XYZ file of C-alpha atoms in Angstrom:
503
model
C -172.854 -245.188 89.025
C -176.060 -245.704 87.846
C -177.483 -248.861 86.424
C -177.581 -247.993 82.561
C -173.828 -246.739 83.103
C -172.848 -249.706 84.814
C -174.272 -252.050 82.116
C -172.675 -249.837 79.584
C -169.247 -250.396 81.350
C -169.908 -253.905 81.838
C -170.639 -254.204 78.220
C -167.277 -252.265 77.545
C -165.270 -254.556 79.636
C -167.216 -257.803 77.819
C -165.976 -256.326 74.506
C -162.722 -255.777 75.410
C -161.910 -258.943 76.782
C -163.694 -260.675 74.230
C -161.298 -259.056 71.251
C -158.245 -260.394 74.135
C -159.535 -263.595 73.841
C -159.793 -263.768 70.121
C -156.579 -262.135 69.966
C -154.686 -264.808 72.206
C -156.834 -267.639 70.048
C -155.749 -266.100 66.981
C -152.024 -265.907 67.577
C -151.838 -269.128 69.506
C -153.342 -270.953 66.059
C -150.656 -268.852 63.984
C -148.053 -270.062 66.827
C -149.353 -274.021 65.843
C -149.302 -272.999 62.033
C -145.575 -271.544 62.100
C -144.561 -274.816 64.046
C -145.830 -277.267 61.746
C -144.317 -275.233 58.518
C -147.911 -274.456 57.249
C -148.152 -270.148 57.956
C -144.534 -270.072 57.108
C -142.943 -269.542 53.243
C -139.501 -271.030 52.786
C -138.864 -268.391 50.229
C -138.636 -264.316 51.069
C -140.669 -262.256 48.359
C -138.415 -260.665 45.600
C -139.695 -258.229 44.909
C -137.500 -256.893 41.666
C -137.955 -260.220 40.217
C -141.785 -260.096 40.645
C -141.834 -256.751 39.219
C -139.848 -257.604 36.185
C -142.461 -260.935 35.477
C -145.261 -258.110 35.612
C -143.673 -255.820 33.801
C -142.924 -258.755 30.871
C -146.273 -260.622 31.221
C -148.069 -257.012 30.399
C -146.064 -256.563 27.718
C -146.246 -259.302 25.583
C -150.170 -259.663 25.786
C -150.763 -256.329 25.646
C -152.378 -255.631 28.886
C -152.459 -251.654 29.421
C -152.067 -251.531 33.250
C -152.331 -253.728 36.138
C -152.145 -253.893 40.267
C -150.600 -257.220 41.888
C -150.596 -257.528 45.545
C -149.284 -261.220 47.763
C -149.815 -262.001 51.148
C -146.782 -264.205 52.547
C -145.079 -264.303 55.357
C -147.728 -262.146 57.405
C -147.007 -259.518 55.067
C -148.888 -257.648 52.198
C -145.959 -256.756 49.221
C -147.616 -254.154 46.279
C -146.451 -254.038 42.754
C -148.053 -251.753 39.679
C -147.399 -251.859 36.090
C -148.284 -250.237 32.854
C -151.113 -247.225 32.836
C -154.365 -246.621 33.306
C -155.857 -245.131 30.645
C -154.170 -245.496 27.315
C -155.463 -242.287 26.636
C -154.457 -239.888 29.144
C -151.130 -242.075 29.607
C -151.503 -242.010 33.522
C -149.621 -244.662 34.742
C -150.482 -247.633 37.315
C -149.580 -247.310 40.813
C -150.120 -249.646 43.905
C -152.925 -247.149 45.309
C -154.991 -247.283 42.121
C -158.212 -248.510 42.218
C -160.084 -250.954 39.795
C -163.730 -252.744 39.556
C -163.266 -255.967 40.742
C -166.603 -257.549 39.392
C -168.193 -260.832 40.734
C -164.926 -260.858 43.115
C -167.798 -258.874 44.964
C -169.710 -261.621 45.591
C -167.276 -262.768 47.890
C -167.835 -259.911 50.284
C -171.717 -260.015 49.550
C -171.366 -263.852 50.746
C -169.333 -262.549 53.867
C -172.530 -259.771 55.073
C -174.995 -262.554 54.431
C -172.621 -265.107 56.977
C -171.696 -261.672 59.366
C -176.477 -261.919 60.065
C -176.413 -265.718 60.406
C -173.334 -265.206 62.973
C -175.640 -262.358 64.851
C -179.021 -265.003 64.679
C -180.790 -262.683 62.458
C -180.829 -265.390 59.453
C -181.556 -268.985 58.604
C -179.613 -270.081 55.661
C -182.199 -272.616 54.756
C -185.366 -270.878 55.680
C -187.251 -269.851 52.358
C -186.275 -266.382 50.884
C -190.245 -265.432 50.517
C -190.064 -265.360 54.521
C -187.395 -262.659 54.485
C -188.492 -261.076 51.284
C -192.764 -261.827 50.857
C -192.519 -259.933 47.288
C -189.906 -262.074 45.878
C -191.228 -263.933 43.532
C -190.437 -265.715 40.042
C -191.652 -266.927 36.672
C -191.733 -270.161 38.987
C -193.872 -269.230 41.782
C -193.277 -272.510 43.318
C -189.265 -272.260 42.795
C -190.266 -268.960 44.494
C -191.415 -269.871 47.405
C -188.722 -272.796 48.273
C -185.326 -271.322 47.566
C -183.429 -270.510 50.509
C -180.520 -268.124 50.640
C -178.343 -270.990 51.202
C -178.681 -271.941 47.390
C -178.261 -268.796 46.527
C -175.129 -268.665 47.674
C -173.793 -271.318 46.315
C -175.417 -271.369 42.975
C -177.940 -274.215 42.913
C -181.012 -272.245 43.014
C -181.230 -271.978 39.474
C -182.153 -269.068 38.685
C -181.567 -267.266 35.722
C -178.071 -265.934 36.124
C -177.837 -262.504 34.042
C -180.476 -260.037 34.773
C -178.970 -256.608 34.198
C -182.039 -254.054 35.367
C -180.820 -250.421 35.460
C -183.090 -249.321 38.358
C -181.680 -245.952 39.045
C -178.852 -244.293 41.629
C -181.098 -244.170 44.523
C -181.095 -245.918 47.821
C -184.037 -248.507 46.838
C -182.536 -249.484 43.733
C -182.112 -253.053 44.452
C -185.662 -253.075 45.929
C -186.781 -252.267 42.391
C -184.293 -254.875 41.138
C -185.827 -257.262 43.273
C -189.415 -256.122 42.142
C -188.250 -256.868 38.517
C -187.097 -260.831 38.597
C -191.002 -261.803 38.808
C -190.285 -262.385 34.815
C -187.007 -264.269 35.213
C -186.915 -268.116 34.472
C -184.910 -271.037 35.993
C -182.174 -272.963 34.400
C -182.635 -275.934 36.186
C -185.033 -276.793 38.834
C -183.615 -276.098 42.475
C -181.310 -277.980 43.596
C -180.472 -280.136 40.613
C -177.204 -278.285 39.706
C -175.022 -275.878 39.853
C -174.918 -272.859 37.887
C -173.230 -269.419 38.861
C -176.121 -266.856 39.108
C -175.419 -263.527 39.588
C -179.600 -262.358 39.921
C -178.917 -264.811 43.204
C -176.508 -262.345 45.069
C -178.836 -259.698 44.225
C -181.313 -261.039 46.166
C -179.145 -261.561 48.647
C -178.098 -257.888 48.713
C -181.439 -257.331 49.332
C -182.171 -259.908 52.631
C -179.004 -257.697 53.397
C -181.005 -254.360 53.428
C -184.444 -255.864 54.675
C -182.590 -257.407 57.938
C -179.962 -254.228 58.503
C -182.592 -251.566 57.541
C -179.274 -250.283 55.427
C -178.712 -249.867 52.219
C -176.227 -252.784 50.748
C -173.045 -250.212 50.300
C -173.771 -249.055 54.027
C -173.979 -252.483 55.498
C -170.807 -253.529 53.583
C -168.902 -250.841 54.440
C -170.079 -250.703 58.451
C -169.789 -254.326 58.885
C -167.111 -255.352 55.969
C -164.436 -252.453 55.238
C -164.841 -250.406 58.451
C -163.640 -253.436 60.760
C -160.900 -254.644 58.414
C -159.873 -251.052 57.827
C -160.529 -251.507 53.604
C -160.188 -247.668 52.618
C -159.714 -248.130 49.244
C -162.819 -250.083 48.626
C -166.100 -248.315 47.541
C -169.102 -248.787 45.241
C -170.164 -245.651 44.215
C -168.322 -243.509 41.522
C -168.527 -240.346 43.661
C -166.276 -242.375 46.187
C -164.481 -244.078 42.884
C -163.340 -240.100 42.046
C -160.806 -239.386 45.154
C -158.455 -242.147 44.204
C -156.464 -242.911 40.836
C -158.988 -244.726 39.270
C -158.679 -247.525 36.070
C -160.341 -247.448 32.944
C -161.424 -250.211 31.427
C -160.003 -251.532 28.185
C -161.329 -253.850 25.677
C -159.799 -255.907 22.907
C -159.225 -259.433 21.809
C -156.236 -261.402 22.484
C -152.673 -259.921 20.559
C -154.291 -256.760 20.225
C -153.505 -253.032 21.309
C -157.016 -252.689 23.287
C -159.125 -249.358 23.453
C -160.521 -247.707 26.138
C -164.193 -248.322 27.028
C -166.688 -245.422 26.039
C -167.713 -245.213 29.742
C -165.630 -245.738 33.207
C -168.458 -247.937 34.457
C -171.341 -249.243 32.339
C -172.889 -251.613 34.906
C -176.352 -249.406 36.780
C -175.891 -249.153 40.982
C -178.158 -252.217 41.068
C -175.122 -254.438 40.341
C -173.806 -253.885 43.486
C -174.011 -257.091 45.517
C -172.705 -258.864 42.546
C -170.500 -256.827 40.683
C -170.216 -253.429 42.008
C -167.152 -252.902 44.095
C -164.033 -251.041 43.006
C -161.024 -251.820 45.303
C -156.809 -251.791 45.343
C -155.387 -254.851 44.853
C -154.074 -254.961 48.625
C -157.479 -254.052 49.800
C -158.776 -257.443 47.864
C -156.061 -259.712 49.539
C -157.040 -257.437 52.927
C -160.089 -259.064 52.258
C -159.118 -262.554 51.504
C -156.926 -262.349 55.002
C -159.985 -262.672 56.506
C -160.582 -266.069 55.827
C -156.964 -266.699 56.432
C -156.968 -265.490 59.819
C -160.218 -267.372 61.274
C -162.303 -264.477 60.822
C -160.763 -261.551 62.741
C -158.979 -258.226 61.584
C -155.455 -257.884 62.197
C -156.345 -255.829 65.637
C -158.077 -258.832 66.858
C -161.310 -257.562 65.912
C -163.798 -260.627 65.347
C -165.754 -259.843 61.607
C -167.085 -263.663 61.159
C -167.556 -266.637 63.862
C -164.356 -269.270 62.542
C -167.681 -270.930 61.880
C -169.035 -268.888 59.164
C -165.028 -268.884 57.923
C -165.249 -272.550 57.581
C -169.037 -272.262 56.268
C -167.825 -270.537 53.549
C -164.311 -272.666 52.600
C -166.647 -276.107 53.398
C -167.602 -277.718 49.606
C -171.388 -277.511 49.008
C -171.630 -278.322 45.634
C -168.991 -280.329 42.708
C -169.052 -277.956 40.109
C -170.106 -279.560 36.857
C -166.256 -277.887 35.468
C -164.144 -278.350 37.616
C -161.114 -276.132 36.394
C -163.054 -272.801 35.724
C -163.145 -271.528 39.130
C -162.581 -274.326 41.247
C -163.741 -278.612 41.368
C -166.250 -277.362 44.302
C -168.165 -273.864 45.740
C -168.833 -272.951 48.668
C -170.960 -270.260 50.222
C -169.622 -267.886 48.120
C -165.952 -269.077 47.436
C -164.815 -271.528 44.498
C -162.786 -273.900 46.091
C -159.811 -275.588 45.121
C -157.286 -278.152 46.222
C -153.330 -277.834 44.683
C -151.025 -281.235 45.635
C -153.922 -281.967 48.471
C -153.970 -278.136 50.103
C -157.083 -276.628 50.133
C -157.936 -273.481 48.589
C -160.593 -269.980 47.293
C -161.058 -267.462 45.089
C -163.000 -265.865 42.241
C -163.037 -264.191 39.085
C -164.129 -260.599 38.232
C -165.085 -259.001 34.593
C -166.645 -255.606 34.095
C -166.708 -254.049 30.780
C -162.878 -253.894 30.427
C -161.776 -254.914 33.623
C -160.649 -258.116 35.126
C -159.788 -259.253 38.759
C -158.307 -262.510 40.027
C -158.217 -263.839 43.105
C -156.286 -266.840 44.708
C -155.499 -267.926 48.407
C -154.140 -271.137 50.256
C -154.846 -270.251 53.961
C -152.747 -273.198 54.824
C -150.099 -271.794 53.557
C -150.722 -268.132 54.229
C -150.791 -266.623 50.641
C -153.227 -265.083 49.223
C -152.833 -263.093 45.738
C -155.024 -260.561 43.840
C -154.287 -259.759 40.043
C -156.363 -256.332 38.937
C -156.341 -255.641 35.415
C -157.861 -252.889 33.218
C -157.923 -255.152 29.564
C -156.711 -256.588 27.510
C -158.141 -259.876 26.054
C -155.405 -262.308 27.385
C -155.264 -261.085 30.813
C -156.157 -264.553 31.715
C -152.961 -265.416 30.279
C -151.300 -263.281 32.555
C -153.074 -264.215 36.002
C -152.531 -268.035 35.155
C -149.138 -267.339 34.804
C -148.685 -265.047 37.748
C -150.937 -267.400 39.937
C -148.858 -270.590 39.092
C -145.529 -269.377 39.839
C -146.243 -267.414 42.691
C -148.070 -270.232 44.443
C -145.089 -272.571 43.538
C -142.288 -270.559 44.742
C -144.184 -269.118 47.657
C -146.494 -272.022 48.780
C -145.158 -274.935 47.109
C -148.166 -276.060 45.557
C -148.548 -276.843 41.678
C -151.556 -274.979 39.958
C -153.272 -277.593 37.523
C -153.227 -276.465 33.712
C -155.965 -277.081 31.908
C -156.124 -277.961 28.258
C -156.572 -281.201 25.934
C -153.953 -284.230 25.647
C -151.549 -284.452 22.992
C -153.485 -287.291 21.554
C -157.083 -286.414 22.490
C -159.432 -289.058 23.711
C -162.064 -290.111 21.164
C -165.734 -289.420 21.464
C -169.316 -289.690 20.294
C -169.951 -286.232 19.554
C -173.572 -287.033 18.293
C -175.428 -286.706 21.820
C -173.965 -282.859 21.783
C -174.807 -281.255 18.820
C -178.098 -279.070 18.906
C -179.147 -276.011 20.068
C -178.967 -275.108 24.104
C -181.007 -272.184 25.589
C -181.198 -269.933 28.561
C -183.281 -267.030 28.899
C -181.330 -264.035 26.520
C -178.617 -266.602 25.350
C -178.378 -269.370 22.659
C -175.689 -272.119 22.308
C -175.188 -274.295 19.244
C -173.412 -277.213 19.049
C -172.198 -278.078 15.734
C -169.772 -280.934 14.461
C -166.823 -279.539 12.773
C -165.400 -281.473 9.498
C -161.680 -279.891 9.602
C -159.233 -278.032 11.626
C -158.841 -277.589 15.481
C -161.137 -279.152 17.327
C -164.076 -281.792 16.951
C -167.111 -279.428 17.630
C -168.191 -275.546 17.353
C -169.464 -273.907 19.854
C -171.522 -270.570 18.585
C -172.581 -268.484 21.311
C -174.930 -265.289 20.478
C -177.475 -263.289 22.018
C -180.819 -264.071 21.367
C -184.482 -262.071 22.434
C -183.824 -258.975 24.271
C -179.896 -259.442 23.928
C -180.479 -259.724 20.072
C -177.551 -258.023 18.028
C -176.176 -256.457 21.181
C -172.604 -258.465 20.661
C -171.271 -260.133 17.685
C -172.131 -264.358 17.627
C -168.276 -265.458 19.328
C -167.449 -269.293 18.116
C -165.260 -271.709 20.277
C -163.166 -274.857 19.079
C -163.751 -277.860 21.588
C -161.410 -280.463 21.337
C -162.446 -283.974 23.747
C -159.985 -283.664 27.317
C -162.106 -286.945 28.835
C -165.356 -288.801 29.096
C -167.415 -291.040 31.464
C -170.383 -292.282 31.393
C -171.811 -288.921 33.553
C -169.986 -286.365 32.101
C -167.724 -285.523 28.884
C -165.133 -282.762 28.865
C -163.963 -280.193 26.218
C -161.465 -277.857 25.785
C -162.617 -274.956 23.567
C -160.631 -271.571 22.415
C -161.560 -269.236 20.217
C -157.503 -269.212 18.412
C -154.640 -270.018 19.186
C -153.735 -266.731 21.149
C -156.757 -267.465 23.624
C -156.735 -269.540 26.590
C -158.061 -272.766 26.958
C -161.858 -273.311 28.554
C -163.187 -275.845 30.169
C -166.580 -276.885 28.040
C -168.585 -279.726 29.621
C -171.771 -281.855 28.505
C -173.724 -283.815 31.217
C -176.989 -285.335 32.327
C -178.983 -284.798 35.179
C -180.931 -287.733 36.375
C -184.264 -287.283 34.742
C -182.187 -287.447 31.414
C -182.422 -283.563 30.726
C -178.823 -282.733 28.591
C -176.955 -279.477 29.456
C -173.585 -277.742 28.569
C -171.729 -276.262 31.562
C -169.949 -272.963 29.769
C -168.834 -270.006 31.497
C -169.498 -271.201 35.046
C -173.630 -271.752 33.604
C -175.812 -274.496 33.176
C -177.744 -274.523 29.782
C -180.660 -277.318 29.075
C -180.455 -278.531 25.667
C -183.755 -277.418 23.426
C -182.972 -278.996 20.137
């Protein structure tokens, strides 16, 4: 044998025993878990029952089709409801595929941990020494935010550049050539507020370290090893499975389908760009169930990067939206004391959900295609599910009975982030203390109608003051919240996003 073949053996046999050892680590841990109650439901899945709540829930709000798919017990269980194009009458089944929106950032998160596992990247090295082009309308915010805040949503930057840079392979390279104009929030650091420009940019340290495009590197390192077939990014790929259209329409109305299948340009990947099967998604979320590894055994992440990413780097400013803290790419969450993840997911008529307790072994995606109270319907799924299967209590979020009183007069006035415009207004009768009008402003001008929310007062300390607005009484309730940084600046934390108050 000669020495190259004998190194490539040796390698071999170093693989192999590796994925033994992970193997025996994995199910020794799930051994521990099942003793102490914790990987273990009390409760088999009923299926019928589960079916029938679907089947109801889509009914009465009017939610055109949907996928539902729950990890207990070690096992994935698939329900479908409803159809997926209200034209064309095709109905739902468990193999369909939806978009799954800023769930994606999830997996984006899990490539950027898969190169600090392999030594190729330094979560709190300056982006401008992966990427020497990047730059900002802050050149000096430019050169000192590191991936790490990027991932967790503190590095301010402007959180909703859409740039349509074409279908080819250097699309996001473009993208990334474009955010030289965008603005910052916040400085750095001072807060958090979700940013979806950030996981562009880290799709791109994705591409510059692989030398592959972002939809080759997630499917080589992300979908191949945890065998996700039913999870793509490109519409060519999108068009050899039953595929969801998207749906829009406010709450208590029959929605109507969107004018295209997928308005958002290729350069949305890293943030918004994958379309998956509900059991694909909760494939996914197994990952950080299981420590890292596939079901063979393969190893995907260190249980480092795993923990990494369920750790809490940042209190969110709300702390019901999607979770009291985020990680490195996860909203975190703790029900009765047992730790939690997930995300939400909108496209232009779509909307994913997903929950998981890896304590307890459940995890549960919710894929809709519409519908303006599919909220409704994942809140409701999400609490009893996690109840009956995990024995946890989801919080619900909404004002007292007897709301607190407040000073509304610090709020009022106008609050303003690049393309968007809040004011705060006080409101002399009805529901509520304050208005909320939210519109588009500068190059988002006219491009969706000015949307008003009710806030009525939920609590308030000295640092923070919370609000529950709706738009009716057929929406649900949002968490609205006015704070202070420590140089005195005001902002409004709506819709995950931190806006400084300009007047």
């Amino acid at each position: 044998m000669s020495k190259d073949m004998h190194k490539e053996f040796s390698d071999n046999i170093d693989r192999e025993v590796a994925k033994l050892v992970d193997r025996a680590n994995r199910e020794a841990a799930q051994a521990v878990d099942r003793a102490l109650g914790r990987a273990t439901t009390a409760r088999a899945f009923d299926t019928a029952h589960w079916q029938r709540r679907l089947d109801e829930l889509l009914t009465t709000h009017r939610i055109p089709g949907a996928a539902l798919a729950v990890l207990t017990g070690g096992e994935i269980h698939e329900l479908a409801s409803g159809i997926l194009h209200t034209g064309t009458g095709v109905e739902t089944s468990t193999d369909s595929v939806f978009q799954i929106g800023s769930v994606s950032k999830g997996y984006t998160a899990a490539l950027v941990l898969s190169l600090v596992d392999a030594g190729k990247l330094d979560l709190d090295r300056p982006v401008a020494e992966i990427l020497p082009d990047f730059a900002l309308a802050d050149a000096e915010a430019a050169r000192t935010i590191t991936p790490r805040q990027l991932l967790n949503h503190t590095s301010g930057i402007e959180g909703d550049y859409v740039n349509d840079t074409g279908r080819g392979d250097d699309c996001l390279a473009r993208y990334i050539d474009g955010t030289r104009v965008i603005g910052l929030t916040n400085p750095p650091g001072a807060t958090m507020s979700y940013s979806s420009t950030a996981y562009n940019v880290l799709g791109r340290i994705v591409e510059v370290i692989t030398g592959l495009t972002w939809d080759e590197a997630l499917k080589e390192l992300i979908c191949d090893p945890l065998g996700l077939r039913q999870t793509m990014t490109l519409p060519e790929e999108v068009l050899r499975f039953r595929a969801a259209m998207g749906h829009m329409g406010e709450p208590g109305e029959d929605p109507t389908p969107t004018p295209l299948w997928n308005m958002l340009p290729r350069s949305a990947g890293p943030y918004g760009g994958i379309s998956a099967t509900a059991a694909d998604v909760v494939r996914f979320a197994r990952l950080f169930i299981d420590g890292g590894t596939a079901p063979d055994g393969t190893r995907v992440l260190s249980a480092a990067a795993v923990e990494a990413m369920l750790t809490r780097e940042v209190e969110m400013p709300d702390q019901w939206f999607l979770g009291a803290h985020w990680g490195l790419g996860w909203g975190l969450f703790e029900w009765d004391g047992v730790r939690g993840f997930g995300h939400d997911g909108s496209t232009f008529g779509q909307l994913a959900y997903l929950r998981a307790i890896p304590e307890k072994g459940l995890a549960i995606a919710l894929l809709t295609n519409g519908g303006g109270a599919a909220p409704k319907v994942h809140e409701a799924l999400c609490r009893e599910l996690s109840a009956e299967l995990a024995g946890t209590t989801m919080p619900a979020f909404g004002p007292a009975e007897n709301p607190p009183a407040v000073d509304t007069a610090p709020f009022t006035g106008s609050y303003k982030r690049e393309g968007f415009l809040l004011t705060i207004t006080a409101r002399t009768e009805g529901e509520g203390v304050l208005d909320l009008r939210y519109e588009g402003v500068e190059g988002l001008a006219g491009t969706f109608d000015p949307l008003v929310w009710h806030l009525t007062p939920v609590s308030g300390t000295p640092a923070k003051t919370v609000f529950a607005g709706r738009r009716n009484e057929k929406d649900a309730w949002i968490p609205v919240v006015f704070y202070a940084l420590p140089d005195g600046t005001r902002y409004v934390h709506f819709g995950v996003r931190a806006t400084a108050k300009s007047a």
